[in-house]
CSV table of C-alpha atoms (C1' of nucleotides) in Angstrom, one decimal:
chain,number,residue,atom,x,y,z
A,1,UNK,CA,0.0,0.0,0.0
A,2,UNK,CA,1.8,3.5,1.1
A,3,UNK,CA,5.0,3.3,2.3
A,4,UNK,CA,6.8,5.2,4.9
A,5,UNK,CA,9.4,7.0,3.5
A,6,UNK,CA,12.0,9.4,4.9
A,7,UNK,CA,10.6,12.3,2.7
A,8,UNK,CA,7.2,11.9,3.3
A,9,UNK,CA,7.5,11.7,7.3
A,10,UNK,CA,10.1,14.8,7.1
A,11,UNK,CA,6.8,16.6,5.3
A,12,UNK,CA,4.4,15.6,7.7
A,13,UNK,CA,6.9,16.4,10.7
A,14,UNK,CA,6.5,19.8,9.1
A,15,UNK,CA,3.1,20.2,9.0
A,16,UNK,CA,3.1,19.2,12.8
A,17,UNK,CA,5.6,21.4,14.1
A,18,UNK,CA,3.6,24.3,13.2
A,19,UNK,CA,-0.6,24.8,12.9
A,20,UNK,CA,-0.4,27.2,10.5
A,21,UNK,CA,-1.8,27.0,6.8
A,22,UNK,CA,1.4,26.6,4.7
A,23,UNK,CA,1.9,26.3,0.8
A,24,UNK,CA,4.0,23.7,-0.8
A,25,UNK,CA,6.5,26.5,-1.5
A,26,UNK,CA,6.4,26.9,2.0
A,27,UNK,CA,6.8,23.6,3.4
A,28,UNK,CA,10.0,23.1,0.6
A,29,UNK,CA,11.9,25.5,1.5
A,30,UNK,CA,11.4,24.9,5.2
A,31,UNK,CA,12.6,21.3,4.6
A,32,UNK,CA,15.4,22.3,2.8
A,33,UNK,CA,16.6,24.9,5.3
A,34,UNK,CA,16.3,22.1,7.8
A,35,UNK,CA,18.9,19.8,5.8
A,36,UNK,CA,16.4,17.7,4.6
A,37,UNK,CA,16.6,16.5,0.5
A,38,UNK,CA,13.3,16.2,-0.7
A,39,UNK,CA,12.0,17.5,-4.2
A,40,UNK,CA,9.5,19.8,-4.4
A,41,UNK,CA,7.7,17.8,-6.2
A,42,UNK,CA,7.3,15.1,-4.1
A,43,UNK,CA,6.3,17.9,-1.3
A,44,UNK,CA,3.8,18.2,-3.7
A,45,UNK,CA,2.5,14.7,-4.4
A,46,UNK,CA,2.6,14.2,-0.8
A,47,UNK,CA,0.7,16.6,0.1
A,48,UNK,CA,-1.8,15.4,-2.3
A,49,UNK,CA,-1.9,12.1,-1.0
A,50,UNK,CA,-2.6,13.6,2.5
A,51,UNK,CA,-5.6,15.7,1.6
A,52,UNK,CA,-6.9,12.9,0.1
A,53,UNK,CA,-6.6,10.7,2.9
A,54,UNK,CA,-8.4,13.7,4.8
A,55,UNK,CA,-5.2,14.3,6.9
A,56,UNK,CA,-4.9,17.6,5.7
A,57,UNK,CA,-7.2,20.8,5.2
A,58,UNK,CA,-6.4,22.7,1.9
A,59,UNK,CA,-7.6,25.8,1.1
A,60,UNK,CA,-6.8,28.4,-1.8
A,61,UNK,CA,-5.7,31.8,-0.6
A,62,UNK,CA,-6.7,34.8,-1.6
A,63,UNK,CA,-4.1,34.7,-4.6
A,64,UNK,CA,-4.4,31.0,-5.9
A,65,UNK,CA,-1.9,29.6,-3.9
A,66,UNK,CA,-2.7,26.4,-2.1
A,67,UNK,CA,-2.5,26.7,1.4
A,68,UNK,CA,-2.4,22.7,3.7
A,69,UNK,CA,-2.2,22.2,7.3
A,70,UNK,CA,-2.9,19.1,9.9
A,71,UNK,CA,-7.0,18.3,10.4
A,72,UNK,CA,-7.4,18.7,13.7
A,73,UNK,CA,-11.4,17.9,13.3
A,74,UNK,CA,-12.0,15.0,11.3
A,75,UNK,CA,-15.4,16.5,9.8
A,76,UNK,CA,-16.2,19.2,8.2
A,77,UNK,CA,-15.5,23.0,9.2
A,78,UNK,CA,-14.7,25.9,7.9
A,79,UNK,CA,-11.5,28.1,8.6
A,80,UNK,CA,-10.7,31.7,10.2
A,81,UNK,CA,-7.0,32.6,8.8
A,82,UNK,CA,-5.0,35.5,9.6
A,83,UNK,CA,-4.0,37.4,6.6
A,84,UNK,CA,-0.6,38.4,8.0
A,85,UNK,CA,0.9,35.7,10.2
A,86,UNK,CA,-1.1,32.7,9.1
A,87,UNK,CA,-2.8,31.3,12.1
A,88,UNK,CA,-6.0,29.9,11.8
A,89,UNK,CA,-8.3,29.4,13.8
A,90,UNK,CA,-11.2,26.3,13.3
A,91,UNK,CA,-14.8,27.4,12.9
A,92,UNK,CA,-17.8,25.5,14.0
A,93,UNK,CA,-20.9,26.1,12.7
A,94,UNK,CA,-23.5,23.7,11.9
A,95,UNK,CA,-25.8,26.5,11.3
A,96,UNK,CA,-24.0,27.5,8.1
A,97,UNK,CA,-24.5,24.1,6.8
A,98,UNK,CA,-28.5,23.6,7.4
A,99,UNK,CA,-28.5,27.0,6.0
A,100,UNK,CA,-26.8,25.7,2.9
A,101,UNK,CA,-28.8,22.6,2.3
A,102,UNK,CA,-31.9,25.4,2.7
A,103,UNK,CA,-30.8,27.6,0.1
A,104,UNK,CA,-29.5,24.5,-2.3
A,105,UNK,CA,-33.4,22.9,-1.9
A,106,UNK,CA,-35.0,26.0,-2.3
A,107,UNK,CA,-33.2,26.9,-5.9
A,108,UNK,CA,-33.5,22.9,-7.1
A,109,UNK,CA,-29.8,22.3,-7.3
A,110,UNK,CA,-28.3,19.1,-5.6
A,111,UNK,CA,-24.9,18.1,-4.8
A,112,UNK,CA,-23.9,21.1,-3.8
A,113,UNK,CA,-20.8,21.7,-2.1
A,114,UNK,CA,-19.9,25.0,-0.2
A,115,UNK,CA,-16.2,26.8,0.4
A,116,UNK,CA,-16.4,29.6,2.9
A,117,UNK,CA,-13.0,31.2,4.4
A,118,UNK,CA,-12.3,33.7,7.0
A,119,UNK,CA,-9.6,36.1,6.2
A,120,UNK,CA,-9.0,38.7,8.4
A,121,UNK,CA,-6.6,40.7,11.0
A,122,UNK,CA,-6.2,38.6,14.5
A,123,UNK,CA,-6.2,40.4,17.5
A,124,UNK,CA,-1.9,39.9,17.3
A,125,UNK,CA,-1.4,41.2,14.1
A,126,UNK,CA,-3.6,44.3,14.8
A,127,UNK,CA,-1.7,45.2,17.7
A,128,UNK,CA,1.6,44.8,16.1
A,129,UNK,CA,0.4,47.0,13.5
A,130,UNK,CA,-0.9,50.0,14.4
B,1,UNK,CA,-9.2,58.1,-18.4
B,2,UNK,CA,-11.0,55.2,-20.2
B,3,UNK,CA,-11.7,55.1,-23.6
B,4,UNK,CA,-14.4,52.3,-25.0
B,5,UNK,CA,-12.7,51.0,-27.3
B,6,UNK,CA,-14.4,48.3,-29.8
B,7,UNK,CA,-12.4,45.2,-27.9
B,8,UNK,CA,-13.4,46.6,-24.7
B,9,UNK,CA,-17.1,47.0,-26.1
B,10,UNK,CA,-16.9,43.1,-27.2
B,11,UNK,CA,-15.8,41.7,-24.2
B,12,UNK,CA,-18.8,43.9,-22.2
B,13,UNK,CA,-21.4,43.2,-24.9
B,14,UNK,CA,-20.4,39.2,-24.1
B,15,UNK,CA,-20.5,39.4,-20.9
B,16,UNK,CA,-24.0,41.3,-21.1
B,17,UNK,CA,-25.1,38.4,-23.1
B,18,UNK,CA,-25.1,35.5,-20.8
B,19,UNK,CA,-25.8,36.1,-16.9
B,20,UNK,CA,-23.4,33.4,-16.0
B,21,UNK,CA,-20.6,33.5,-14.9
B,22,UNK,CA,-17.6,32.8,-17.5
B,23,UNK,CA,-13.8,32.0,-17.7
B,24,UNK,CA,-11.4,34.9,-19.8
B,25,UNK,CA,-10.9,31.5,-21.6
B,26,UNK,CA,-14.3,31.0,-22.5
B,27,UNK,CA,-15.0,35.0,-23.3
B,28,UNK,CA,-12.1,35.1,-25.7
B,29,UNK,CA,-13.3,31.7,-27.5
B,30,UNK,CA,-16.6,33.7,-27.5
B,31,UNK,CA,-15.5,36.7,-29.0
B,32,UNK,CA,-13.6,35.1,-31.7
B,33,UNK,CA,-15.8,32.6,-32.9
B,34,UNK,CA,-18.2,35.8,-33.3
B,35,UNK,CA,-15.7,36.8,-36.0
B,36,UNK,CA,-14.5,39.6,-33.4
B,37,UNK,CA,-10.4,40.2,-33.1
B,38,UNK,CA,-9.5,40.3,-30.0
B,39,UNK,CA,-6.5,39.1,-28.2
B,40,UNK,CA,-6.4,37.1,-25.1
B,41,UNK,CA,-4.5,39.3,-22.8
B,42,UNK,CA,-6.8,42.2,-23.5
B,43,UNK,CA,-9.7,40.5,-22.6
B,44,UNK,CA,-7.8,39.7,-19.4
B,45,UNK,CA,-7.1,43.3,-19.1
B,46,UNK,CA,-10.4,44.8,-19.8
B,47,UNK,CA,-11.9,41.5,-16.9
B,48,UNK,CA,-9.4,43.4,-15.0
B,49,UNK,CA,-10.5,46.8,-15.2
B,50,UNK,CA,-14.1,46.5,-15.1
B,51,UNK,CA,-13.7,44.1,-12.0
B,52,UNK,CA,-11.7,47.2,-10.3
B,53,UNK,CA,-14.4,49.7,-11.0
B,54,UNK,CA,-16.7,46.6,-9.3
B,55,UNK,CA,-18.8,46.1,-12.6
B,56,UNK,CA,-18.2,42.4,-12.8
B,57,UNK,CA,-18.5,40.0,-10.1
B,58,UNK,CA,-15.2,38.0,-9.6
B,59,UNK,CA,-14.8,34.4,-8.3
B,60,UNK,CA,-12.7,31.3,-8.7
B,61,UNK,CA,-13.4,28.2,-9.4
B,62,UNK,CA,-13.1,25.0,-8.2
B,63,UNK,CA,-10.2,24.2,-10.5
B,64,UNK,CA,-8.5,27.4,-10.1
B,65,UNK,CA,-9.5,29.8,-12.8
B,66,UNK,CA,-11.0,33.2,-12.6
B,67,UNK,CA,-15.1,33.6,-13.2
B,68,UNK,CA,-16.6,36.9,-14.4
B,69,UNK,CA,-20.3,38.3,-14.6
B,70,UNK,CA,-21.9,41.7,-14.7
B,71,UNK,CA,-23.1,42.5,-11.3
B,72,UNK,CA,-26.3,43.1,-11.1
B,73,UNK,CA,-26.7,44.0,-7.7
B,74,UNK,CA,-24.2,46.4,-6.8
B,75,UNK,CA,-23.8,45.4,-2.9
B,76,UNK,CA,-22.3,42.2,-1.3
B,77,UNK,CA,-23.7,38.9,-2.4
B,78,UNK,CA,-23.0,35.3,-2.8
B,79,UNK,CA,-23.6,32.7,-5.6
B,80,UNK,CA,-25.0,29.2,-6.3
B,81,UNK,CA,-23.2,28.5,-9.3
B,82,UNK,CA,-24.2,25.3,-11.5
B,83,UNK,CA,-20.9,23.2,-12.0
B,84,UNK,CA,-22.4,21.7,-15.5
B,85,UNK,CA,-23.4,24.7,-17.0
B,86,UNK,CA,-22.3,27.8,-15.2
B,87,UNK,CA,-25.6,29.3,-14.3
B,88,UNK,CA,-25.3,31.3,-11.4
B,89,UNK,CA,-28.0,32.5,-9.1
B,90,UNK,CA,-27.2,35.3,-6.6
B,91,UNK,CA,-28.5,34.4,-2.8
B,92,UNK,CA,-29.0,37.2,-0.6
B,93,UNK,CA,-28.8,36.5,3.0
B,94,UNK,CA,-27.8,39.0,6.0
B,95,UNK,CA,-27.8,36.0,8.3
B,96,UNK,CA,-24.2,34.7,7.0
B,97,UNK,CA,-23.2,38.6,7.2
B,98,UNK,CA,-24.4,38.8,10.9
B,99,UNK,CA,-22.6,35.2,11.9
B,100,UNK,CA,-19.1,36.3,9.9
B,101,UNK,CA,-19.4,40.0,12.4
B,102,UNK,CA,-20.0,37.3,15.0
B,103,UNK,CA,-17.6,35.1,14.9
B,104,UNK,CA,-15.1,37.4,13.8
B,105,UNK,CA,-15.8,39.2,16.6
B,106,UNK,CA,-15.3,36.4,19.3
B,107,UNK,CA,-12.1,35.6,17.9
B,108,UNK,CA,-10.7,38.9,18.0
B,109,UNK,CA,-10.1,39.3,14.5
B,110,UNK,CA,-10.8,42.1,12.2
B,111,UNK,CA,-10.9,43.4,9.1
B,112,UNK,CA,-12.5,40.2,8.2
B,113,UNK,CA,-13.3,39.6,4.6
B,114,UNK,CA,-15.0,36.2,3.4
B,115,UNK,CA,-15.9,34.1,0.2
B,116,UNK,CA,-18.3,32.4,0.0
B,117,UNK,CA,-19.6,30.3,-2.8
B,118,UNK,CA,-21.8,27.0,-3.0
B,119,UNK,CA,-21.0,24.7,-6.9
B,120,UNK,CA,-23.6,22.1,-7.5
B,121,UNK,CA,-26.0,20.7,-10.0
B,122,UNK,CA,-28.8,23.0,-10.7
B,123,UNK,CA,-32.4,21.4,-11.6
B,124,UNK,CA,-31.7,21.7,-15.3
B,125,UNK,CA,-28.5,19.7,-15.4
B,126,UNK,CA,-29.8,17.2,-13.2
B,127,UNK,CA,-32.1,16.6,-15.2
B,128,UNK,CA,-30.1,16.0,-18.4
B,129,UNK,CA,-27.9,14.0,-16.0
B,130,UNK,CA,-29.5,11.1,-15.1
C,1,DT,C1',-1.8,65.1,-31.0
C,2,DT,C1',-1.2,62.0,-27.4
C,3,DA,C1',-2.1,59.1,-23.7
C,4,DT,C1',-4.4,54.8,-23.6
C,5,DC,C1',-5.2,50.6,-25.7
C,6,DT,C1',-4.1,46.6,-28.5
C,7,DG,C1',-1.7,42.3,-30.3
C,8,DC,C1',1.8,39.3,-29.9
C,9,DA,C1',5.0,36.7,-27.8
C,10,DA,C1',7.6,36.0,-24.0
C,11,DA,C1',7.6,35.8,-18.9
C,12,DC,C1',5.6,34.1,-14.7
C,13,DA,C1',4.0,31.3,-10.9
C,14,DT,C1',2.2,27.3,-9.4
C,15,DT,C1',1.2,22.6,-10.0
C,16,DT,C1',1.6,18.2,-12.6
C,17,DT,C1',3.9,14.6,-15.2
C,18,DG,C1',7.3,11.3,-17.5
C,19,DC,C1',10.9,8.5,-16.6
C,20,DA,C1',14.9,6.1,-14.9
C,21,DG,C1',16.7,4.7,-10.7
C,22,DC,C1',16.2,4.1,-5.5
C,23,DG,C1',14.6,1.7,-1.6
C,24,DA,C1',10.8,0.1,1.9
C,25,DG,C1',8.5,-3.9,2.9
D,1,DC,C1',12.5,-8.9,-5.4
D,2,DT,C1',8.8,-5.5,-6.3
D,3,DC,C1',6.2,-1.9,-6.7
D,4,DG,C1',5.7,2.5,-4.9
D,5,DC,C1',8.4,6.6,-4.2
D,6,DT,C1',11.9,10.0,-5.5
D,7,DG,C1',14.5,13.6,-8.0
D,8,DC,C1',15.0,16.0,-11.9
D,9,DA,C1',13.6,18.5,-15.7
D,10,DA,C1',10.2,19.3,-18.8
D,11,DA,C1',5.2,20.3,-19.6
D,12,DA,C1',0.9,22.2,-18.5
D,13,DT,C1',-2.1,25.9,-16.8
D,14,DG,C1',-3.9,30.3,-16.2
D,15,DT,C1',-2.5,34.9,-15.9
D,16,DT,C1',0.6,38.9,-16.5
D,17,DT,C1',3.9,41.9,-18.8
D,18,DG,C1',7.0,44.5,-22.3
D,19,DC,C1',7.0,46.7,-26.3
D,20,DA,C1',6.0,48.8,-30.7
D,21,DG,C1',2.3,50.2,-33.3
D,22,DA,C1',-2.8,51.5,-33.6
D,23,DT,C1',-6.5,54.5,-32.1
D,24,DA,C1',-10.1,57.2,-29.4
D,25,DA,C1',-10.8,61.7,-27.8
DNA sequence: TTATCTGCAAACATTTTGCAGCGAG
DNA sequence: CTCGCTGCAAAATGTTTGCAGATAA
């Protein structure tokens, strides 16, 4: 099945040591300054295998970049991410997704699947700023 | 300032001429099977500057690419976008504006900006569908 | 006239893919 | 030993940019 391999644990290492939302640019060249050899292309195709496996959230930022961090929920939820420094912060809300079933009924469509992301200024960042 | 020049005239009048929404892609295949010259990075430019002065709604898709569409309501709104054929209906709904101030709120964060946008299978494509 | 716009092609940025060799199981 | 994984470089995608010539006002 999937093996184990040096490159694909020193990517997922990553992605634990910080909770941020990171590209695959990102992650790369935080391997590399680390020592590790790994291809960014094999960042790539691991990160692929993890959001497929649901181990990873991915979201696209605001310029087309995809972003991947560690689940921590298993099920679905939506994201509040800090525009400067990154953090995010999980979102509960089961009343956006009744809401969404609502609105898909009520227009006829089916199969509908929703993206919805928080970008904004955390309370850090603002500080720092002004 | 801005002149209308007949490219920039093309790529409006096509955009006037379906309500949904439309990759540059797809405008400039449009355009030039209409017999009209236009090159590709001006209609990227012109989806530029009319999304700037906030006459075109902007979104991306699923796979990555820019959409376009006239506005036809000029404040904030979201879309239920068919993923068959493109037809996009605008929702209205202060509820999901009153939760994001919420939320936001809670977490400390501001300038908060979202995007939302729910891709499914409208009635019409269903239809065909099955 | 003249600043803006256009077309083309080349540049870009991000992600994907082909392939020969490596290595985990 | 095998089949999945890797690195590299090349391809693919979607968008942007530089520049010389065209054109609206």
């Amino acid at each position: 099945m999937q093996r184990m391999t040096k490159q694909r644990q020193a990517v997922f290492t990553e992605l634990a040591r910080l909770p941020d939302f990171r590209s695959a640019q990102q992650i790369f060249d935080a391997l590399k300054s680390q020592g590790e050899k790994v291809g960014l292309a094999t960042v790539y195709r691991n990160l692929q295998t993890l959001s497929e496996d649901e181990r990873v959230d991915v979201l696209r930022s605001h310029d087309g970049e995809f972003l991947y961090r560690l689940c921590e929920t298993p099920h679905h939820h939506h994201h509040l991410v800090c525009r400067t420094c990154g953090t995010a912060e999980e979102i509960e809300q089961e009343a956006i997704e009744t809401w969404v079933a609502e609105v898909s009924a009520s227009h006829g469509f089916t199969e509908v699947e929703h993206s919805m992301e928080l970008f904004g200024l955390c309370a850090n960042c603002a500080k720092i700023k002004q």
